[in-house]
PDB file of C-alpha atoms in Angstrom:
ATOM      1  CA  MET T 214      19.396 140.539  66.213  1.00  0.00           C
ATOM      2  CA  ILE T 215      18.391 137.560  68.387  1.00  0.00           C
ATOM      3  CA  LYS T 216      19.122 135.257  65.455  1.00  0.00           C
ATOM      4  CA  LYS T 217      22.603 136.771  65.042  1.00  0.00           C
ATOM      5  CA  ILE T 218      23.330 136.416  68.766  1.00  0.00           C
ATOM      6  CA  SER T 219      22.208 132.765  68.664  1.00  0.00           C
ATOM      7  CA  ILE T 220      24.502 132.055  65.711  1.00  0.00           C
ATOM      8  CA  LEU T 221      27.444 133.767  67.387  1.00  0.00           C
ATOM      9  CA  LEU T 222      26.773 131.850  70.622  1.00  0.00           C
ATOM     10  CA  PHE T 223      26.605 128.578  68.697  1.00  0.00           C
ATOM     11  CA  LEU T 224      29.898 129.334  66.915  1.00  0.00           C
ATOM     12  CA  SER T 225      31.540 130.310  70.180  1.00  0.00           C
ATOM     13  CA  ILE T 226      30.462 127.068  71.866  1.00  0.00           C
ATOM     14  CA  SER T 227      31.524 125.028  68.834  1.00  0.00           C
ATOM     15  CA  LEU T 228      34.944 126.689  68.696  1.00  0.00           C
ATOM     16  CA  SER T 229      35.393 126.274  72.438  1.00  0.00           C
ATOM     17  CA  TYR T 230      34.439 122.598  72.198  1.00  0.00           C
ATOM     18  CA  GLY T 231      36.763 122.151  69.238  1.00  0.00           C
ATOM     19  CA  CYS T 232      39.666 123.766  71.122  1.00  0.00           C
ATOM     20  CA  LYS T 233      39.055 121.533  74.132  1.00  0.00           C
ATOM     21  CA  GLU T 234      38.981 118.494  71.864  1.00  0.00           C
ATOM     22  CA  ASP T 235      42.270 119.588  70.267  1.00  0.00           C
ATOM     23  CA  GLU T 236      43.809 120.167  73.685  1.00  0.00           C
ATOM     24  CA  LYS T 237      42.631 116.740  74.829  1.00  0.00           C
ATOM     25  CA  LYS T 238      44.061 115.147  71.682  1.00  0.00           C
ATOM     26  CA  ILE T 239      47.424 116.860  72.212  1.00  0.00           C
ATOM     27  CA  GLU T 240      47.430 115.854  75.884  1.00  0.00           C
ATOM     28  CA  ASN T 241      46.749 112.225  74.931  1.00  0.00           C
ATOM     29  CA  GLU T 242      49.529 112.335  72.361  1.00  0.00           C
ATOM     30  CA  ARG T 243      51.900 113.742  74.966  1.00  0.00           C
ATOM     31  CA  GLU T 244      51.521 110.512  76.935  1.00  0.00           C
ATOM     32  CA  ASN T 245      53.887 109.010  74.344  1.00  0.00           C
ATOM     33  CA  TRP T 246      55.995 112.107  73.671  1.00  0.00           C
ATOM     34  CA  TRP T 247      59.139 110.744  75.283  1.00  0.00           C
ATOM     35  CA  LEU T 248      61.881 113.269  74.707  1.00  0.00           C
ATOM     36  CA  TRP T 249      64.958 111.082  75.103  1.00  0.00           C
ATOM     37  CA  THR T 250      67.732 113.604  74.663  1.00  0.00           C
ATOM     38  CA  ALA T 251      68.803 117.236  74.964  1.00  0.00           C
ATOM     39  CA  SER T 252      72.217 118.601  74.007  1.00  0.00           C
ATOM     40  CA  TRP T 253      73.612 122.130  74.370  1.00  0.00           C
ATOM     41  CA  ASN T 254      76.137 122.884  71.649  1.00  0.00           C
ATOM     42  CA  PRO T 255      79.666 123.975  72.707  1.00  0.00           C
ATOM     43  CA  ASN T 256      79.364 127.565  71.446  1.00  0.00           C
ATOM     44  CA  ASP T 257      76.286 127.987  73.669  1.00  0.00           C
ATOM     45  CA  GLU T 258      74.021 129.149  70.834  1.00  0.00           C
ATOM     46  CA  GLN T 259      71.638 126.225  70.306  1.00  0.00           C
ATOM     47  CA  ILE T 260      69.967 123.277  72.008  1.00  0.00           C
ATOM     48  CA  SER T 261      69.038 120.084  70.178  1.00  0.00           C
ATOM     49  CA  VAL T 262      66.124 117.942  71.367  1.00  0.00           C
ATOM     50  CA  GLY T 263      64.804 114.614  70.100  1.00  0.00           C
ATOM     51  CA  GLY T 264      62.624 111.669  71.032  1.00  0.00           C
ATOM     52  CA  THR T 265      59.736 109.552  69.816  1.00  0.00           C
ATOM     53  CA  GLN T 266      58.164 112.228  67.615  1.00  0.00           C
ATOM     54  CA  ASP T 267      60.314 111.565  64.501  1.00  0.00           C
ATOM     55  CA  THR T 268      61.542 115.151  64.745  1.00  0.00           C
ATOM     56  CA  LEU T 269      64.829 116.853  65.560  1.00  0.00           C
ATOM     57  CA  ARG T 270      64.210 120.266  67.096  1.00  0.00           C
ATOM     58  CA  ILE T 271      66.760 123.075  67.366  1.00  0.00           C
ATOM     59  CA  PHE T 272      66.162 125.903  69.860  1.00  0.00           C
ATOM     60  CA  SER T 273      67.974 129.196  70.323  1.00  0.00           C
ATOM     61  CA  SER T 274      69.898 129.439  73.606  1.00  0.00           C
ATOM     62  CA  LYS T 275      69.323 133.206  73.691  1.00  0.00           C
ATOM     63  CA  THR T 276      65.579 133.430  73.054  1.00  0.00           C
ATOM     64  CA  TYR T 277      64.664 129.789  73.871  1.00  0.00           C
ATOM     65  CA  LYS T 278      62.478 129.836  70.771  1.00  0.00           C
ATOM     66  CA  LEU T 279      62.243 127.044  68.215  1.00  0.00           C
ATOM     67  CA  VAL T 280      64.616 127.781  65.329  1.00  0.00           C
ATOM     68  CA  LYS T 281      63.950 124.772  63.122  1.00  0.00           C
ATOM     69  CA  ALA T 282      62.319 121.334  63.172  1.00  0.00           C
ATOM     70  CA  PHE T 283      63.686 118.560  60.967  1.00  0.00           C
ATOM     71  CA  SER T 284      61.727 115.419  60.127  1.00  0.00           C
ATOM     72  CA  MET T 285      63.505 112.170  61.049  1.00  0.00           C
ATOM     73  CA  GLU T 286      62.380 108.599  60.514  1.00  0.00           C
ATOM     74  CA  GLY T 287      62.481 106.839  63.867  1.00  0.00           C
ATOM     75  CA  THR T 288      63.109 107.621  67.536  1.00  0.00           C
ATOM     76  CA  ILE T 289      66.008 109.955  68.293  1.00  0.00           C
ATOM     77  CA  THR T 290      67.706 108.373  71.295  1.00  0.00           C
ATOM     78  CA  LYS T 291      70.748 110.656  71.602  1.00  0.00           C
ATOM     79  CA  THR T 292      72.173 113.823  70.049  1.00  0.00           C
ATOM     80  CA  LYS T 293      75.782 114.985  70.453  1.00  0.00           C
ATOM     81  CA  TRP T 294      77.227 118.201  69.031  1.00  0.00           C
ATOM     82  CA  HIS T 295      80.672 118.123  67.449  1.00  0.00           C
ATOM     83  CA  PRO T 296      83.136 119.985  69.738  1.00  0.00           C
ATOM     84  CA  PHE T 297      84.000 122.539  67.019  1.00  0.00           C
ATOM     85  CA  LYS T 298      81.826 122.083  63.933  1.00  0.00           C
ATOM     86  CA  ASN T 299      78.151 122.793  63.376  1.00  0.00           C
ATOM     87  CA  GLN T 300      77.396 119.065  63.237  1.00  0.00           C
ATOM     88  CA  LEU T 301      75.242 116.720  65.255  1.00  0.00           C
ATOM     89  CA  ALA T 302      75.813 113.018  65.760  1.00  0.00           C
ATOM     90  CA  ILE T 303      72.316 111.545  65.994  1.00  0.00           C
ATOM     91  CA  ALA T 304      71.575 108.093  67.393  1.00  0.00           C
ATOM     92  CA  MET T 305      68.347 106.566  66.100  1.00  0.00           C
ATOM     93  CA  GLN T 306      66.271 103.461  66.701  1.00  0.00           C
ATOM     94  CA  GLY T 307      63.319 102.027  64.814  1.00  0.00           C
ATOM     95  CA  GLU T 308      62.580  99.763  61.870  1.00  0.00           C
ATOM     96  CA  LYS T 309      63.562 102.258  59.153  1.00  0.00           C
ATOM     97  CA  SER T 310      65.837 104.501  61.203  1.00  0.00           C
ATOM     98  CA  LYS T 311      69.424 105.347  60.285  1.00  0.00           C
ATOM     99  CA  SER T 312      71.851 106.990  62.691  1.00  0.00           C
ATOM    100  CA  LEU T 313      73.655 109.892  61.066  1.00  0.00           C
ATOM    101  CA  ILE T 314      75.818 113.004  61.135  1.00  0.00           C
ATOM    102  CA  PHE T 315      73.685 116.063  60.433  1.00  0.00           C
ATOM    103  CA  ASN T 316      74.435 119.731  59.747  1.00  0.00           C
ATOM    104  CA  PRO T 317      71.382 121.810  60.814  1.00  0.00           C
ATOM    105  CA  LYS T 318      72.525 124.833  58.779  1.00  0.00           C
ATOM    106  CA  SER T 319      73.234 123.154  55.427  1.00  0.00           C
ATOM    107  CA  LYS T 320      70.819 120.258  56.105  1.00  0.00           C
ATOM    108  CA  GLU T 321      73.487 117.867  54.811  1.00  0.00           C
ATOM    109  CA  SER T 322      73.525 114.406  56.380  1.00  0.00           C
ATOM    110  CA  ILE T 323      75.772 111.338  56.269  1.00  0.00           C
ATOM    111  CA  GLN T 324      74.371 107.990  57.333  1.00  0.00           C
ATOM    112  CA  LEU T 325      76.476 105.792  59.585  1.00  0.00           C
ATOM    113  CA  ASP T 326      76.965 102.304  58.173  1.00  0.00           C
ATOM    114  CA  SER T 327      77.869  98.926  59.739  1.00  0.00           C
ATOM    115  CA  LEU T 328      75.447  99.344  62.663  1.00  0.00           C
ATOM    116  CA  ASP T 329      72.923  96.921  64.122  1.00  0.00           C
ATOM    117  CA  GLU T 330      69.596  97.010  62.274  1.00  0.00           C
ATOM    118  CA  PHE T 331      67.604  97.612  65.469  1.00  0.00           C
ATOM    119  CA  GLY T 332      69.341 100.894  66.141  1.00  0.00           C
ATOM    120  CA  VAL T 333      71.615 102.857  68.424  1.00  0.00           C
ATOM    121  CA  ARG T 334      71.480 104.661  71.779  1.00  0.00           C
ATOM    122  CA  ALA T 335      75.159 105.267  72.565  1.00  0.00           C
ATOM    123  CA  ILE T 336      77.054 107.908  70.568  1.00  0.00           C
ATOM    124  CA  GLY T 337      79.743 110.537  71.143  1.00  0.00           C
ATOM    125  CA  TRP T 338      82.809 112.424  69.833  1.00  0.00           C
ATOM    126  CA  ASN T 339      86.278 112.350  71.353  1.00  0.00           C
ATOM    127  CA  LYS T 340      87.859 115.589  72.618  1.00  0.00           C
ATOM    128  CA  MET T 341      89.103 116.867  69.242  1.00  0.00           C
ATOM    129  CA  GLY T 342      86.156 115.537  67.260  1.00  0.00           C
ATOM    130  CA  GLU T 343      88.248 113.441  64.878  1.00  0.00           C
ATOM    131  CA  LEU T 344      86.799 110.183  66.235  1.00  0.00           C
ATOM    132  CA  LEU T 345      83.155 109.208  66.713  1.00  0.00           C
ATOM    133  CA  ALA T 346      82.168 106.216  68.837  1.00  0.00           C
ATOM    134  CA  VAL T 347      78.808 104.491  68.323  1.00  0.00           C
ATOM    135  CA  GLY T 348      77.586 101.585  70.422  1.00  0.00           C
ATOM    136  CA  ASP T 349      74.774  99.544  68.892  1.00  0.00           C
ATOM    137  CA  TYR T 350      72.230  96.985  70.070  1.00  0.00           C
ATOM    138  CA  SER T 351      74.379  94.028  68.993  1.00  0.00           C
ATOM    139  CA  GLY T 352      77.057  95.063  71.498  1.00  0.00           C
ATOM    140  CA  SER T 353      79.478  96.400  68.885  1.00  0.00           C
ATOM    141  CA  LEU T 354      81.514  99.518  69.595  1.00  0.00           C
ATOM    142  CA  ASN T 355      82.033 101.214  66.232  1.00  0.00           C
ATOM    143  CA  ILE T 356      84.712 103.886  65.741  1.00  0.00           C
ATOM    144  CA  TYR T 357      84.498 106.307  62.797  1.00  0.00           C
ATOM    145  CA  ASP T 358      87.103 108.794  61.522  1.00  0.00           C
ATOM    146  CA  GLU T 359      86.522 112.400  60.402  1.00  0.00           C
ATOM    147  CA  SER T 360      85.350 111.268  56.973  1.00  0.00           C
ATOM    148  CA  VAL T 361      82.717 109.122  58.762  1.00  0.00           C
ATOM    149  CA  LYS T 362      84.450 105.949  57.604  1.00  0.00           C
ATOM    150  CA  ILE T 363      84.385 103.056  60.061  1.00  0.00           C
ATOM    151  CA  ILE T 364      87.918 102.210  61.181  1.00  0.00           C
ATOM    152  CA  LYS T 365      87.290  99.929  64.181  1.00  0.00           C
ATOM    153  CA  LYS T 366      84.516  97.516  65.134  1.00  0.00           C
ATOM    154  CA  ILE T 367      84.989  96.057  68.600  1.00  0.00           C
ATOM    155  CA  ASN T 368      82.914  93.193  69.932  1.00  0.00           C
ATOM    156  CA  THR T 369      82.364  94.098  73.586  1.00  0.00           C
ATOM    157  CA  LYS T 370      80.562  90.765  74.172  1.00  0.00           C
ATOM    158  CA  GLN T 371      77.629  92.673  75.585  1.00  0.00           C
ATOM    159  CA  LYS T 372      74.037  92.128  74.481  1.00  0.00           C
ATOM    160  CA  GLY T 373      73.752  95.823  73.641  1.00  0.00           C
ATOM    161  CA  LEU T 374      75.403  99.155  74.384  1.00  0.00           C
ATOM    162  CA  ILE T 375      73.176 101.843  75.895  1.00  0.00           C
ATOM    163  CA  GLY T 376      75.552 104.702  76.748  1.00  0.00           C
ATOM    164  CA  LEU T 377      79.150 105.808  76.215  1.00  0.00           C
ATOM    165  CA  ASP T 378      81.550 108.666  76.918  1.00  0.00           C
ATOM    166  CA  TRP T 379      85.124 109.558  75.903  1.00  0.00           C
ATOM    167  CA  HIS T 380      87.861 110.436  78.390  1.00  0.00           C
ATOM    168  CA  PRO T 381      88.256 114.264  78.397  1.00  0.00           C
ATOM    169  CA  GLU T 382      91.951 114.067  77.339  1.00  0.00           C
ATOM    170  CA  LYS T 383      92.742 110.543  76.139  1.00  0.00           C
ATOM    171  CA  ASN T 384      91.281 108.329  73.405  1.00  0.00           C
ATOM    172  CA  ILE T 385      89.645 106.043  75.935  1.00  0.00           C
ATOM    173  CA  VAL T 386      85.918 105.389  75.735  1.00  0.00           C
ATOM    174  CA  VAL T 387      83.688 103.820  78.391  1.00  0.00           C
ATOM    175  CA  ALA T 388      80.602 102.004  77.080  1.00  0.00           C
ATOM    176  CA  VAL T 389      77.815 100.579  79.245  1.00  0.00           C
ATOM    177  CA  GLY T 390      75.052  98.023  78.837  1.00  0.00           C
ATOM    178  CA  GLU T 391      74.845  94.907  81.002  1.00  0.00           C
ATOM    179  CA  LYS T 392      78.367  95.727  82.197  1.00  0.00           C
ATOM    180  CA  ILE T 393      81.063  98.383  81.725  1.00  0.00           C
ATOM    181  CA  SER T 394      83.571  98.107  78.862  1.00  0.00           C
ATOM    182  CA  VAL T 395      86.630 100.394  78.798  1.00  0.00           C
ATOM    183  CA  TYR T 396      88.278 100.627  75.364  1.00  0.00           C
ATOM    184  CA  ASN T 397      91.644 102.276  74.683  1.00  0.00           C
ATOM    185  CA  PHE T 398      91.691 103.287  71.012  1.00  0.00           C
ATOM    186  CA  ASP T 399      95.432 104.052  70.842  1.00  0.00           C
ATOM    187  CA  LYS T 400      96.409 100.698  72.365  1.00  0.00           C
ATOM    188  CA  ASP T 401      93.479  98.806  70.818  1.00  0.00           C
ATOM    189  CA  SER T 402      92.820  97.176  74.189  1.00  0.00           C
ATOM    190  CA  ILE T 403      89.670  96.596  76.227  1.00  0.00           C
ATOM    191  CA  PHE T 404      88.758  95.502  79.735  1.00  0.00           C
ATOM    192  CA  ASP T 405      85.426  94.911  81.475  1.00  0.00           C
ATOM    193  CA  ILE T 406      83.981  95.812  84.835  1.00  0.00           C
ATOM    194  CA  LYS T 407      81.101  93.962  86.462  1.00  0.00           C
ATOM    195  CA  PRO T 408      79.237  96.819  88.159  1.00  0.00           C
ATOM    196  CA  ARG T 409      76.918  94.872  90.471  1.00  0.00           C
ATOM    197  CA  ASN T 410      76.292  91.374  91.742  1.00  0.00           C
ATOM    198  CA  GLU T 411      72.754  91.701  90.365  1.00  0.00           C
ATOM    199  CA  GLU T 412      72.078  91.781  86.633  1.00  0.00           C
ATOM    200  CA  VAL T 413      70.857  95.284  85.806  1.00  0.00           C
ATOM    201  CA  LEU T 414      70.888  97.473  82.719  1.00  0.00           C
ATOM    202  CA  MET T 415      73.376 100.338  82.749  1.00  0.00           C
ATOM    203  CA  LEU T 416      71.901 103.435  81.074  1.00  0.00           C
ATOM    204  CA  CYS T 417      74.484 106.228  81.170  1.00  0.00           C
ATOM    205  CA  VAL T 418      78.100 107.135  81.864  1.00  0.00           C
ATOM    206  CA  ASP T 419      80.020 110.410  82.135  1.00  0.00           C
ATOM    207  CA  TRP T 420      83.704 111.134  82.764  1.00  0.00           C
ATOM    208  CA  HIS T 421      84.573 113.814  85.280  1.00  0.00           C
ATOM    209  CA  PRO T 422      86.342 116.693  83.421  1.00  0.00           C
ATOM    210  CA  SER T 423      89.529 115.906  85.368  1.00  0.00           C
ATOM    211  CA  GLY T 424      89.675 112.458  83.765  1.00  0.00           C
ATOM    212  CA  GLU T 425      90.405 110.930  87.166  1.00  0.00           C
ATOM    213  CA  PHE T 426      87.097 109.063  87.469  1.00  0.00           C
ATOM    214  CA  PHE T 427      83.751 108.456  85.794  1.00  0.00           C
ATOM    215  CA  VAL T 428      80.193 107.882  86.998  1.00  0.00           C
ATOM    216  CA  THR T 429      77.565 105.418  85.783  1.00  0.00           C
ATOM    217  CA  GLY T 430      73.802 105.337  86.276  1.00  0.00           C
ATOM    218  CA  ASP T 431      71.599 102.283  85.911  1.00  0.00           C
ATOM    219  CA  TYR T 432      68.023 101.083  85.669  1.00  0.00           C
ATOM    220  CA  GLY T 433      67.943  98.882  88.731  1.00  0.00           C
ATOM    221  CA  ASP T 434      65.373  96.098  88.748  1.00  0.00           C
ATOM    222  CA  PHE T 435      62.086  97.053  90.373  1.00  0.00           C
ATOM    223  CA  GLU T 436      60.575  93.568  90.102  1.00  0.00           C
ATOM    224  CA  LYS T 437      63.512  92.084  92.029  1.00  0.00           C
ATOM    225  CA  ASP T 438      63.788  95.085  94.362  1.00  0.00           C
ATOM    226  CA  PHE T 439      67.265  96.083  93.120  1.00  0.00           C
ATOM    227  CA  PRO T 440      67.456  99.875  93.516  1.00  0.00           C
ATOM    228  CA  PRO T 441      68.921 102.112  90.781  1.00  0.00           C
ATOM    229  CA  LEU T 442      72.485 103.171  91.569  1.00  0.00           C
ATOM    230  CA  LEU T 443      74.879 105.968  90.776  1.00  0.00           C
ATOM    231  CA  GLN T 444      78.367 104.472  90.871  1.00  0.00           C
ATOM    232  CA  PHE T 445      81.710 106.274  90.968  1.00  0.00           C
ATOM    233  CA  TRP T 446      84.690 104.517  89.305  1.00  0.00           C
ATOM    234  CA  SER T 447      88.383 105.299  89.102  1.00  0.00           C
ATOM    235  CA  ALA T 448      90.016 105.550  85.666  1.00  0.00           C
ATOM    236  CA  ASN T 449      91.393 102.054  86.300  1.00  0.00           C
ATOM    237  CA  GLY T 450      87.946 100.655  87.000  1.00  0.00           C
ATOM    238  CA  ASP T 451      88.018 100.512  90.802  1.00  0.00           C
ATOM    239  CA  ASN T 452      84.690 101.103  92.515  1.00  0.00           C
ATOM    240  CA  ILE T 453      84.855 104.300  94.601  1.00  0.00           C
ATOM    241  CA  LYS T 454      81.287 104.779  95.768  1.00  0.00           C
ATOM    242  CA  ASN T 455      77.737 103.474  95.229  1.00  0.00           C
ATOM    243  CA  ILE T 456      74.785 105.792  95.830  1.00  0.00           C
ATOM    244  CA  GLU T 457      71.194 104.657  96.348  1.00  0.00           C
ATOM    245  CA  LYS T 458      68.924 107.699  96.525  1.00  0.00           C
ATOM    246  CA  SER T 459      66.557 107.451  93.563  1.00  0.00           C
ATOM    247  CA  LYS T 460      63.319 105.516  93.240  1.00  0.00           C
ATOM    248  CA  ALA T 461      63.472 105.706  89.419  1.00  0.00           C
ATOM    249  CA  GLU T 462      66.191 104.824  86.944  1.00  0.00           C
ATOM    250  CA  PHE T 463      68.989 107.264  86.152  1.00  0.00           C
ATOM    251  CA  ARG T 464      68.208 107.992  82.500  1.00  0.00           C
ATOM    252  CA  ASN T 465      71.073 110.416  81.893  1.00  0.00           C
ATOM    253  CA  ILE T 466      73.836 112.154  83.822  1.00  0.00           C
ATOM    254  CA  LYS T 467      76.118 115.093  82.973  1.00  0.00           C
ATOM    255  CA  TRP T 468      79.006 116.834  84.734  1.00  0.00           C
ATOM    256  CA  SER T 469      79.192 120.617  84.573  1.00  0.00           C
ATOM    257  CA  ASN T 470      82.108 121.812  82.444  1.00  0.00           C
ATOM    258  CA  ASP T 471      83.999 123.007  85.526  1.00  0.00           C
ATOM    259  CA  GLY T 472      83.528 119.617  87.199  1.00  0.00           C
ATOM    260  CA  GLU T 473      81.809 121.066  90.260  1.00  0.00           C
ATOM    261  CA  PHE T 474      78.413 119.392  89.882  1.00  0.00           C
ATOM    262  CA  LEU T 475      76.944 116.233  88.397  1.00  0.00           C
ATOM    263  CA  ALA T 476      73.374 116.732  87.136  1.00  0.00           C
ATOM    264  CA  THR T 477      71.215 113.602  87.112  1.00  0.00           C
ATOM    265  CA  ALA T 478      67.932 112.789  85.388  1.00  0.00           C
ATOM    266  CA  SER T 479      65.497 110.519  87.238  1.00  0.00           C
ATOM    267  CA  GLU T 480      62.262 111.226  89.119  1.00  0.00           C
ATOM    268  CA  PHE T 481      64.049 114.345  90.351  1.00  0.00           C
ATOM    269  CA  LEU T 482      66.672 116.688  88.963  1.00  0.00           C
ATOM    270  CA  GLY T 483      69.699 116.231  91.205  1.00  0.00           C
ATOM    271  CA  LEU T 484      73.000 118.034  91.681  1.00  0.00           C
ATOM    272  CA  TRP T 485      75.864 116.088  93.261  1.00  0.00           C
ATOM    273  CA  ASN T 486      79.410 117.140  94.151  1.00  0.00           C
ATOM    274  CA  LYS T 487      82.656 115.324  93.321  1.00  0.00           C
ATOM    275  CA  ASP T 488      82.408 113.318  96.542  1.00  0.00           C
ATOM    276  CA  GLY T 489      78.978 111.976  95.615  1.00  0.00           C
ATOM    277  CA  ASP T 490      77.001 114.124  98.053  1.00  0.00           C
ATOM    278  CA  LEU T 491      73.537 115.247  96.945  1.00  0.00           C
ATOM    279  CA  ILE T 492      73.711 119.060  97.136  1.00  0.00           C
ATOM    280  CA  LYS T 493      70.367 120.036  95.639  1.00  0.00           C
ATOM    281  CA  GLN T 494      67.326 118.327  94.187  1.00  0.00           C
ATOM    282  CA  SER T 495      64.074 119.386  92.573  1.00  0.00           C
ATOM    283  CA  LYS T 496      61.146 117.035  92.219  1.00  0.00           C
ATOM    284  CA  SER T 497      60.020 116.666  88.632  1.00  0.00           C
ATOM    285  CA  GLU T 498      56.402 116.395  87.546  1.00  0.00           C
ATOM    286  CA  ASN T 499      57.437 113.668  85.074  1.00  0.00           C
ATOM    287  CA  LEU T 500      60.375 111.294  84.771  1.00  0.00           C
ATOM    288  CA  ILE T 501      63.343 113.229  83.372  1.00  0.00           C
ATOM    289  CA  TRP T 502      65.030 111.675  80.319  1.00  0.00           C
ATOM    290  CA  GLY T 503      67.454 114.150  78.716  1.00  0.00           C
ATOM    291  CA  ILE T 504      69.869 116.501  80.475  1.00  0.00           C
ATOM    292  CA  ASP T 505      72.744 118.869  79.656  1.00  0.00           C
ATOM    293  CA  TRP T 506      74.592 121.996  80.868  1.00  0.00           C
ATOM    294  CA  ASN T 507      75.300 125.191  78.978  1.00  0.00           C
ATOM    295  CA  LYS T 508      78.908 126.322  78.455  1.00  0.00           C
ATOM    296  CA  SER T 509      78.996 128.704  81.430  1.00  0.00           C
ATOM    297  CA  ASN T 510      77.494 126.123  83.850  1.00  0.00           C
ATOM    298  CA  SER T 511      74.691 128.567  84.684  1.00  0.00           C
ATOM    299  CA  ARG T 512      71.782 126.707  83.039  1.00  0.00           C
ATOM    300  CA  ILE T 513      70.552 123.122  82.695  1.00  0.00           C
ATOM    301  CA  VAL T 514      68.168 121.830  80.044  1.00  0.00           C
ATOM    302  CA  THR T 515      65.997 118.783  80.744  1.00  0.00           C
ATOM    303  CA  THR T 516      63.468 116.801  78.736  1.00  0.00           C
ATOM    304  CA  ASP T 517      60.925 114.369  80.108  1.00  0.00           C
ATOM    305  CA  GLY T 518      58.577 111.509  79.334  1.00  0.00           C
ATOM    306  CA  LYS T 519      55.624 113.813  78.593  1.00  0.00           C
ATOM    307  CA  GLY T 520      57.291 116.050  76.003  1.00  0.00           C
ATOM    308  CA  LYS T 521      58.307 118.922  78.293  1.00  0.00           C
ATOM    309  CA  ILE T 522      61.531 120.880  77.766  1.00  0.00           C
ATOM    310  CA  LEU T 523      62.611 122.905  80.795  1.00  0.00           C
ATOM    311  CA  ILE T 524      65.446 125.336  81.482  1.00  0.00           C
ATOM    312  CA  TRP T 525      66.749 125.502  85.073  1.00  0.00           C
ATOM    313  CA  ASP T 526      69.326 127.668  86.823  1.00  0.00           C
ATOM    314  CA  LYS T 527      72.070 126.106  88.952  1.00  0.00           C
ATOM    315  CA  GLU T 528      69.917 126.614  92.052  1.00  0.00           C
ATOM    316  CA  LEU T 529      67.372 124.321  90.312  1.00  0.00           C
ATOM    317  CA  ASN T 530      64.787 127.039  89.821  1.00  0.00           C
ATOM    318  CA  LYS T 531      62.695 126.643  86.678  1.00  0.00           C
ATOM    319  CA  ILE T 532      63.493 129.475  84.265  1.00  0.00           C
ATOM    320  CA  LYS T 533      61.549 128.588  81.152  1.00  0.00           C
ATOM    321  CA  GLU T 534      59.470 125.897  79.473  1.00  0.00           C
ATOM    322  CA  LEU T 535      60.301 125.710  75.762  1.00  0.00           C
ATOM    323  CA  GLN T 536      57.352 125.707  73.375  1.00  0.00           C
ATOM    324  CA  TYR T 537      57.261 123.848  70.055  1.00  0.00           C
TER     325      TYR T 537
END
C-alpha cells in the first residue's frame, strides 16, 4: 500500500510539474502572440481574429466559442469581411505570405497579385463590395474588381501604406502611411494631406458613417517626444481637431455603426463622441491592437499584444475572454 501511495504521489508531482512547465511555455509563447486584427462580420454571426500565429481563427458571436482555425503562412495584419458575402479579405506580411480573399465555409481562396513582396497591412471593401482596395509596403494603392482582377494601381508616392478606409457612400478611399492620401476612384484623382509638422507613421483611419469627416490615428515618435495623435479631418482634408490623450500609439480605430462613438485601441480602450470628447475609457492590461463593433453597437471585440481576445459592452465592462 505504501509503495502504491508513493507511486501515485510521484505521478501527481510529475504531472503537476509537467503542467506548470506547459503553462510556462505557453506564457512565454504569448509574449510574441500579437493579435493584430479582429473583425465582426456584418450579419453579426462571426468574429475573425489573426496575428503572428500563422492562424486565422473564426469565433461564434452567439457562443463566443472557436468555430474553426485555418492555417496561414505569415502574419495576418488585417481581416475585413465582405459587406454581403461570406468572404474575408486578408492582409498578410512575411517572406512567404500571400494576401488573399478567403471563404471560411467553402475554404476556397484567391490570392491577390501585383502586391509588394514584403506584404500588406491596409485592406478594405467599398460600400457595395464590388471594389477592394489594398495598400502595400511599396506605397501602391491597388484596386481590385469583383472577380479579384486588379484594375487600378496608384502610386501614392508614400514609402508604404499602413491603413485605409472607404467613404461610406462614395468610391473615395483614404490611405495612410507617412501622410494621408485621398483617392477618388470614379474621377481617378488623388490629393495628399500632410498630417503633422513632425514625421510620424500613420497607423489607422476610419470614416464617420455620415461621410462628413474621417479620423486618423498615428504612432507618434517616443524617441523625439512626439505624442501619438487622434486627428479629425473634413471630407475635403481640412484639419478639424487634434487630440493628445494617449501614451501609446493608436493601433486601430472604429466608429460604431450608428456613428455615436469612436472606439480606439491603444494602452486603453477609449470611446469618443463625434466632437472628439473622451466619454469612457478602460485601462488595458496589454497594448490593444485589434478592435471592432458588432452590428447592434452593443459589443466591442479587442485583441492585444499578448494573445488575448476580449468582448466588452458599450459601458466598457469586460463580458468575456475568448479561449482558443
